[in-house]
Coordinates of C-alpha atoms in Angstrom, one line a residue:
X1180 CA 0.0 0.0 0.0
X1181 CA 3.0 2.6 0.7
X1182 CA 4.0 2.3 -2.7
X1183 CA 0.7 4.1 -4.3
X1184 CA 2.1 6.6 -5.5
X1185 CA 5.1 5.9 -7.7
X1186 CA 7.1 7.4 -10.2
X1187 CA 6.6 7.0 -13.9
X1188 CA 3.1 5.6 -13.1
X1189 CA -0.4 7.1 -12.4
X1190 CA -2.3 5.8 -9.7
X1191 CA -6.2 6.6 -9.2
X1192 CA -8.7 6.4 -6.4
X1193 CA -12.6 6.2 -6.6
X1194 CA -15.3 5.4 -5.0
X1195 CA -16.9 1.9 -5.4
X1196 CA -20.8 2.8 -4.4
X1197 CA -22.8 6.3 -4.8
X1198 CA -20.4 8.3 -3.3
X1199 CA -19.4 10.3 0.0
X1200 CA -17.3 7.3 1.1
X1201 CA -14.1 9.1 2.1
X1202 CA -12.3 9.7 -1.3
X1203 CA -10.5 12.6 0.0
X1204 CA -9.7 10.8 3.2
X1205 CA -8.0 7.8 1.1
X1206 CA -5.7 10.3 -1.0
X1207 CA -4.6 12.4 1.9
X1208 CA -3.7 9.0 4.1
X1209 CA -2.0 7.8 0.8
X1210 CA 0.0 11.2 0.8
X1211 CA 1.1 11.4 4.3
X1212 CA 2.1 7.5 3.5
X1213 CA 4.2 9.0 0.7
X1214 CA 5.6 11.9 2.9
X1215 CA 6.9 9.3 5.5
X1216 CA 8.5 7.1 3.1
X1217 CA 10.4 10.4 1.8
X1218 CA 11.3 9.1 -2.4
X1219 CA 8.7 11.4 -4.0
X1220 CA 9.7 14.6 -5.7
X1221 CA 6.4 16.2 -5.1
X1222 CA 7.6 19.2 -8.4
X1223 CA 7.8 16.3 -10.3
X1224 CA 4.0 14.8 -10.2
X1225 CA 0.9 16.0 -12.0
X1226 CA -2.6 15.9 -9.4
X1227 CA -5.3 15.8 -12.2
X1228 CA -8.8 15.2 -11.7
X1229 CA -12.4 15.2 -14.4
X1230 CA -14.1 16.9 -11.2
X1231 CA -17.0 18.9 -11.4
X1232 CA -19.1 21.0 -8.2
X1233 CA -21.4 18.6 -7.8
X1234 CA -19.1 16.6 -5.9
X1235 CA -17.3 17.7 -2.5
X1236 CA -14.0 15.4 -1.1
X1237 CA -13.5 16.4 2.4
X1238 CA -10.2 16.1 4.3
X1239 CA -9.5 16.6 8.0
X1240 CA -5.9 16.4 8.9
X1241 CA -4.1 16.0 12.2
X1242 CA -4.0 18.9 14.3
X1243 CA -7.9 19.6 13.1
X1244 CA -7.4 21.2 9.9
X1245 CA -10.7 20.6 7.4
X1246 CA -10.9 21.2 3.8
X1247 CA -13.3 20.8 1.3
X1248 CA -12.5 20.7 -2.6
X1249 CA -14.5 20.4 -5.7
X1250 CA -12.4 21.3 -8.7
X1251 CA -8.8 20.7 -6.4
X1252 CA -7.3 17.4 -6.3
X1253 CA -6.9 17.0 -2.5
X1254 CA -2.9 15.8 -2.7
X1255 CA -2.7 19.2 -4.6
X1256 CA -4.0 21.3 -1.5
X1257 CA -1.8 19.1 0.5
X1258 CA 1.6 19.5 -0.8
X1259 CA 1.9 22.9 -2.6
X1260 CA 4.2 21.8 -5.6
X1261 CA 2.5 19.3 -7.5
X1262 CA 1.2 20.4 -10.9
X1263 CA -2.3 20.4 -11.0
X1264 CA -4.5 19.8 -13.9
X1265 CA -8.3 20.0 -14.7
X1266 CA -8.4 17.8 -17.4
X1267 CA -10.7 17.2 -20.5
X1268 CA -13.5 15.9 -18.3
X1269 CA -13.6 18.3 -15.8
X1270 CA -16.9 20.7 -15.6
X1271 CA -15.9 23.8 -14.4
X1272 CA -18.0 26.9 -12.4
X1273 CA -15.7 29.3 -12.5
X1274 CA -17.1 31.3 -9.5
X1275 CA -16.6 28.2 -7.6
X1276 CA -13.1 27.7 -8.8
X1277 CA -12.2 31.1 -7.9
X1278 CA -13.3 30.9 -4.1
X1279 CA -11.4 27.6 -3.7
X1280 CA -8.1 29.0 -5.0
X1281 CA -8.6 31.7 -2.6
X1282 CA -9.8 29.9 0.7
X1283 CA -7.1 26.5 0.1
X1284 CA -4.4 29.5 -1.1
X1285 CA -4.0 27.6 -4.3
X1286 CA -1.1 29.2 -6.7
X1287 CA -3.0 29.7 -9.7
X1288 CA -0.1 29.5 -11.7
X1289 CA -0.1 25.6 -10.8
X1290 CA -3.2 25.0 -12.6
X1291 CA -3.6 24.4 -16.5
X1292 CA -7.1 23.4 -17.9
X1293 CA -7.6 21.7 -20.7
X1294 CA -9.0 23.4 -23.5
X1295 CA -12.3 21.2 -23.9
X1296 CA -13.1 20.9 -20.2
X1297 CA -17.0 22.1 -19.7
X1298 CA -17.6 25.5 -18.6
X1299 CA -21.1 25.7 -16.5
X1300 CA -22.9 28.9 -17.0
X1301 CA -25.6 30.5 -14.9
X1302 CA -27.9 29.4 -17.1
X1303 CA -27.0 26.2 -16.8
X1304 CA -28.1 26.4 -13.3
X1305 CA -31.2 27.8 -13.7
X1306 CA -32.1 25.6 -15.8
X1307 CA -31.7 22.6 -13.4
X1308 CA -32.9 24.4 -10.5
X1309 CA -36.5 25.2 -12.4
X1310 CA -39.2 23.1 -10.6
X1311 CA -40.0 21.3 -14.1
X1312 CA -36.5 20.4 -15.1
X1313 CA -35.5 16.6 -15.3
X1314 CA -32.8 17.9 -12.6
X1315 CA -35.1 18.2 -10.2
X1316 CA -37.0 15.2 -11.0
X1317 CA -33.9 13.1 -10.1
X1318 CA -32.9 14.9 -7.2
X1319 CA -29.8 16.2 -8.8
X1320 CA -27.2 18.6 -7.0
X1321 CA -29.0 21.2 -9.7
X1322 CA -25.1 22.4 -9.9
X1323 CA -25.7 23.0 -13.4
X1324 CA -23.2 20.0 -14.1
X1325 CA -25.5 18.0 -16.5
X1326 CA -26.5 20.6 -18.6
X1327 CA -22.9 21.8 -19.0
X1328 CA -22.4 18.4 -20.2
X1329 CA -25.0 17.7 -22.3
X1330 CA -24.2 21.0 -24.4
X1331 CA -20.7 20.1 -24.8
X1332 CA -22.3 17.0 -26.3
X1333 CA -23.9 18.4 -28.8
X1334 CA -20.9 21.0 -30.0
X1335 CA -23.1 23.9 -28.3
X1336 CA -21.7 24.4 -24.6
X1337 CA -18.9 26.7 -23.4
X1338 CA -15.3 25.0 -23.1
X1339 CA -12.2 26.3 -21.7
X1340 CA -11.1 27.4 -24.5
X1341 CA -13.2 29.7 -25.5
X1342 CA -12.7 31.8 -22.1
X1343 CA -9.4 31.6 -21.9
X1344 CA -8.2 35.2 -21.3
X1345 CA -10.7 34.6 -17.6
X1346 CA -8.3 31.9 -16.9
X1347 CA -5.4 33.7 -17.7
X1348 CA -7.2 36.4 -15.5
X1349 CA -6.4 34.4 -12.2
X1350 CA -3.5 32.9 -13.4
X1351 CA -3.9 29.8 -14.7
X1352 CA -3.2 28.4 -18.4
X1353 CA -5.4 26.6 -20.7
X1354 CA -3.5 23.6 -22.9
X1355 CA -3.7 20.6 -23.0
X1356 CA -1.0 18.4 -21.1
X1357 CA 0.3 14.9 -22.3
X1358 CA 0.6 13.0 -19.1
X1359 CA 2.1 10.0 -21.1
X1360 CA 4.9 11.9 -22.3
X1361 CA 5.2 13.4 -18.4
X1362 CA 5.5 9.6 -17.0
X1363 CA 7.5 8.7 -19.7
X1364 CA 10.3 11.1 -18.2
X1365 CA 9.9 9.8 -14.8
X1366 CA 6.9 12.0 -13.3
X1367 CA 4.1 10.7 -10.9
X1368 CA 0.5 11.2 -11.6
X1369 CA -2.6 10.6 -9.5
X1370 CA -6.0 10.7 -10.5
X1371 CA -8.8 11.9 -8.3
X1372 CA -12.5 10.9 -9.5
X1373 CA -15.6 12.2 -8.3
X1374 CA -18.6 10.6 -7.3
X1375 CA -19.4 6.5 -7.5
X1376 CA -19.1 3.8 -9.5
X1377 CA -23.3 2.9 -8.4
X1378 CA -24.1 6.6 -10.1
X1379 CA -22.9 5.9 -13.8
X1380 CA -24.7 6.9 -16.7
X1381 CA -24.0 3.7 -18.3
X1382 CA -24.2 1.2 -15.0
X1383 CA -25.7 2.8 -12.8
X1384 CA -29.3 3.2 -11.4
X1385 CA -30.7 5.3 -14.9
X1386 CA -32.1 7.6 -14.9
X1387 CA -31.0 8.5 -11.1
X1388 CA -27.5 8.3 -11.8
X1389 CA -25.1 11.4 -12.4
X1390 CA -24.0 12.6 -15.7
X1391 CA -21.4 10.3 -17.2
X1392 CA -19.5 7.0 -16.5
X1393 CA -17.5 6.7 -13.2
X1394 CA -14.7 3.9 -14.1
X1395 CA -11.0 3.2 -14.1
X1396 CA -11.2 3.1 -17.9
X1397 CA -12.9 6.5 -18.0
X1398 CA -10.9 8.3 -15.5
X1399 CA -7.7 7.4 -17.7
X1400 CA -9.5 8.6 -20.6
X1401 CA -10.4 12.1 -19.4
X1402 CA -7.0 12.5 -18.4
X1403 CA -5.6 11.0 -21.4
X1404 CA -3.8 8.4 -20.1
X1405 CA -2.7 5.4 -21.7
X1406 CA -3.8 1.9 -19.4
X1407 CA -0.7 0.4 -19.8
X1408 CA 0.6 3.3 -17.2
X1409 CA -2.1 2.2 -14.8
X1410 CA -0.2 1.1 -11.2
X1411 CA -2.6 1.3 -8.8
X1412 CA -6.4 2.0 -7.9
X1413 CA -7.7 2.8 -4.3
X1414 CA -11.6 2.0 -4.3
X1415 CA -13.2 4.0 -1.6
X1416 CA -16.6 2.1 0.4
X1417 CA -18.5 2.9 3.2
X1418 CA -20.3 0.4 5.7
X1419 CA -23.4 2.0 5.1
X1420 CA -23.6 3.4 1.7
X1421 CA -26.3 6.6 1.2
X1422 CA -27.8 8.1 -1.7
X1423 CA -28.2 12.1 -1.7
X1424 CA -31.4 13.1 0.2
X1425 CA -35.1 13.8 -2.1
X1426 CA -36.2 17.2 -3.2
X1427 CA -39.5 18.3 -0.8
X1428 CA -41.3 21.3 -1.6
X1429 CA -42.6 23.8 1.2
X1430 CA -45.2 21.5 1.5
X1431 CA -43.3 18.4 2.6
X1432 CA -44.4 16.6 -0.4
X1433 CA -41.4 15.1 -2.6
X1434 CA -40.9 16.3 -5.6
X1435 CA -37.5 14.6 -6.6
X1436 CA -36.2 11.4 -5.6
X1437 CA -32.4 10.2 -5.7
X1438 CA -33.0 6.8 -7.1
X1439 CA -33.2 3.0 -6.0
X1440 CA -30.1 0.4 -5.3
X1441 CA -29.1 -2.3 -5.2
X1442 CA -31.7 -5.6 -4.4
X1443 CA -30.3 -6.9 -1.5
X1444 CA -30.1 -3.7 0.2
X1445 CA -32.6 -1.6 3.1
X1446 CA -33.0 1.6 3.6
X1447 CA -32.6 2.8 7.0
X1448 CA -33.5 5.7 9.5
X1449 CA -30.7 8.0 11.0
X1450 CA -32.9 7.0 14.1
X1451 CA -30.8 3.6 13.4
X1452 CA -27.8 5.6 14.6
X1453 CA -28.6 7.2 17.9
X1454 CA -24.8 7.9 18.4
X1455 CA -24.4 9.7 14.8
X1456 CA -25.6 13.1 13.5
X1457 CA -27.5 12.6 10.1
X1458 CA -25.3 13.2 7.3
X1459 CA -26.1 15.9 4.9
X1460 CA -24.4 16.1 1.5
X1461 CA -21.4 18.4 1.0
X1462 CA -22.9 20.4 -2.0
X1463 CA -27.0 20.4 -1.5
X1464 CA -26.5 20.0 2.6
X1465 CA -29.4 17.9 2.0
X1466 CA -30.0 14.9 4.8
X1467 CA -28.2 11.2 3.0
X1468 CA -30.9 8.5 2.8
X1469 CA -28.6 5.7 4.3
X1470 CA -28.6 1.8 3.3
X1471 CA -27.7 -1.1 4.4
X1472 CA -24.4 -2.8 3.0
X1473 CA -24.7 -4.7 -0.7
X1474 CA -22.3 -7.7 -1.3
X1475 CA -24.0 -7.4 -5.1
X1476 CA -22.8 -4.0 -5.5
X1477 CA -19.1 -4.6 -3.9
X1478 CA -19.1 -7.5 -6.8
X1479 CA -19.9 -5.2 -9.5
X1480 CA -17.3 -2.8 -8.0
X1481 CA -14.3 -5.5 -7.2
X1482 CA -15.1 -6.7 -11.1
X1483 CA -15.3 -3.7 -13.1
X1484 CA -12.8 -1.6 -10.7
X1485 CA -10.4 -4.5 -9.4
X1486 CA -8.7 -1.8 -6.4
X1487 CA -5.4 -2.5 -5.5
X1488 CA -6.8 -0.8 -1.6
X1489 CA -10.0 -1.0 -0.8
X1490 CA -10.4 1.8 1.5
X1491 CA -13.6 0.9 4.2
X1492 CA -15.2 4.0 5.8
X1493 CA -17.2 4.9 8.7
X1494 CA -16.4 1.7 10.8
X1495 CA -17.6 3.7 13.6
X1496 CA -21.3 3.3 12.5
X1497 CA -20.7 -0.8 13.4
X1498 CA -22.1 -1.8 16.5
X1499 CA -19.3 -4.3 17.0
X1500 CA -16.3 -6.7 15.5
X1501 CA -19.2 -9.1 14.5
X1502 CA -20.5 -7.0 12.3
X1503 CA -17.0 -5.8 10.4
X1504 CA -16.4 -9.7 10.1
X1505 CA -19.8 -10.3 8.6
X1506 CA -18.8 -7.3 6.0
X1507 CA -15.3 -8.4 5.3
X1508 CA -16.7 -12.0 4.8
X1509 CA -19.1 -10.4 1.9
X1510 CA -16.4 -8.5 0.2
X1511 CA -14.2 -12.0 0.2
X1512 CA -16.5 -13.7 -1.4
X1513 CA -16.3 -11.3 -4.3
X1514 CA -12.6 -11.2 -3.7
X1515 CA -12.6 -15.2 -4.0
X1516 CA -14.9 -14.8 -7.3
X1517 CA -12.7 -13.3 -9.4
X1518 CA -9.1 -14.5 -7.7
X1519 CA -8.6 -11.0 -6.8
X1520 CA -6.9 -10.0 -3.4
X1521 CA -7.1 -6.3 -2.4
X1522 CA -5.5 -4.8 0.3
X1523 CA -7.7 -3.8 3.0
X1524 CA -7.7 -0.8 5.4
X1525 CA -10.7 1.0 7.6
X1526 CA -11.3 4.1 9.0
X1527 CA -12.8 5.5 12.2
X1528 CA -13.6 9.0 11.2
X1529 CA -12.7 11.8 8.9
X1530 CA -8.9 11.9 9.9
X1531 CA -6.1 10.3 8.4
X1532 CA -5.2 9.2 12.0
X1533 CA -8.7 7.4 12.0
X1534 CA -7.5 5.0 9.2
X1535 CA -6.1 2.0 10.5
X1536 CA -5.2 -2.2 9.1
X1537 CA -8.2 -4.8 9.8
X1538 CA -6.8 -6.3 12.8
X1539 CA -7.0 -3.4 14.5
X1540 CA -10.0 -2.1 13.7
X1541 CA -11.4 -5.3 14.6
X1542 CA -9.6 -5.3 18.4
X1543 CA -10.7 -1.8 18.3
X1544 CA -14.7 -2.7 17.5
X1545 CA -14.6 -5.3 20.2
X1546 CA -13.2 -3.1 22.8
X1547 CA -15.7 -0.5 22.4
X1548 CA -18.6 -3.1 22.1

């Protein structure tokens, strides 16, 4: 696991349900790993990401330090000389772009765009934020992502390229980077995707799924990487997956729902969690509908993803070590299935100090129990 990022290579994590499993945790525990083991030239790596705003990856750090990024890669915030690059599938608000370099202290001069990366314009978002839009209907972040994307689609919709002096504005360049010819002369590259695997357009839960395809094959794609550079992939779960909350008018009544799962799973109350405050999403702030844990969906993920890690979240929403071995004998099964053996870590909480092996979260569980 210490080894995930490497030299030469590009390494990606994503998240292997609907998202909000701790993607940001997983890449800032992978960067302090790197830090400790001291043989990265941080100038010499490329942090790119296909992000848009309708996705938030929040890191807490030791000594309490919280951040929250949407168009940053969160190794980028971390260590300030990586490169950082918003590549071809990226979906860019350019408001929200500008308050992030200015509350993480980004260098703009770091960043370079890529010329066809989406631009979302206001009336993007009012279109998905109108009552009657198909936005709404699905409980979408109304962000103003889809439509951004679906214009670009159809050679109509605002690219990078075509505001270029704004960019150059804040200080950052549009042009497209070859990453292959980067690793080719030695330099690291890591890959940070946005949402989950359960919401893609292709395999997911249509039409309550997000925009495009969430995959190993299309994160390498939007960044223009070649597969045979792929080292290794970090595929973010959560005990409990959620879905984002519905859309309720004044009236209480629901007017946008976020979309089924998988067979074999439950909804549940937060009232199931007495000791947890409900989640809310990082961009709506909407309350998560939570679910129980589905061994079909961890399949799907182990045979389309096939992690190196598998990164385990909120372990602190198991009652005790009973239930963390009743999980980890699920995912073996699927790890037995297709002969594949990821490592395994869990986490505790939002800190990379909360990230520990199996063993000890299992000790952990059954001392608390």
């Amino acid at each position: 696991m210490n080894d995930y990022i490497k030299h030469g290579k590009a390494s990606i994590v994503i998240d292997g349900q609907f998202g909000s499993t701790g993607k940001g945790l997983a890449a800032a525990y992978q960067c302090e790993q790197a830090m400790l083991r001291n043989d990265i030239t941080w100038d010499q790596m490329i942090c790119t990401t296909n992000a848009a705003p309708n996705a938030g990856h929040t890191t807490v750090l030791p000594g309490g330090r919280k951040f929250i990024t949407f168009h940053m890669p969160t190794i980028a915030v971390m260590v300030n000389a990586p490169s950082i690059y918003l590549n071809a599938g990226a979906i860019i608000d350019m408001d929200v772009l500008k308050d992030e370099i200015e509350e993480l202290k980004i260098r703009p001069r770091r960043i370079t765009v890529h010329p066809n990366a989406a631009i979302i314009t206001k009336e993007d978002k009012k279109y998905e934020q109108d009552r009657a839009s198909g936005a709404t209907k699905i409980a979408s972040t109304q962000k103003g992502v889809g439509r951004a994307l679906a214009r670009k689609i159809m050679r109509e919709g605002t690219t990078a390229k075509d505001i270029r002096s704004e960019f150059l504005k804040i200080g950052a360049d549009v042009v497209a980077m070859d990453l292959n010819e980067a690793m080719s002369m030695n330099w690291a590259v890591v890959i940070e995707t946005p949402q989950g695997m359960g919401l893609s357009l292709n395999n997911g839960f249509h039409p309550h799924c997000t925009s495009r395809e969430v995959s190993v094959s299309q994160s390498l794609s939007d960044a223009g990487v070649h597969p045979s550079y792929l080292h290794k992939t970090i595929m973010t779960t959560r005990t409990f997956p959620i879905r984002v909350g519905n859309i309720v008018d004044e009236t209480g009544q629901t007017i946008g729902h976020s979309g089924g799962v998988y067979d074999d799973q439950q909804e549940l109350s937060w009232d199931d969690f007495p000791h947890v405050e409900p989640e809310r999403t990082t961009v709506t702030k909407r309350v998560r509908r939570i679910f129980t844990f589905s061994a079909q969906q961890y399949r799907d993920s182990i045979a389309r993803l096939r992690p190196d890690i598998v990164h385990i979240g909120f372990c602190d929403y198991l009652k005790n070590q009973w239930d963390l071995v009743s999980l980890l004998d699920k995912m073996n099964k699927a790890h037995a299935f297709y002969k594949y053996e990821p490592e395994i870590v869990c986490s505790f909480g939002p800190c990379t100090t909360d990230v520990v092996s199996v063993g000890v979260a299992i000790e952990r569980l059954q001392n608390d129990a």
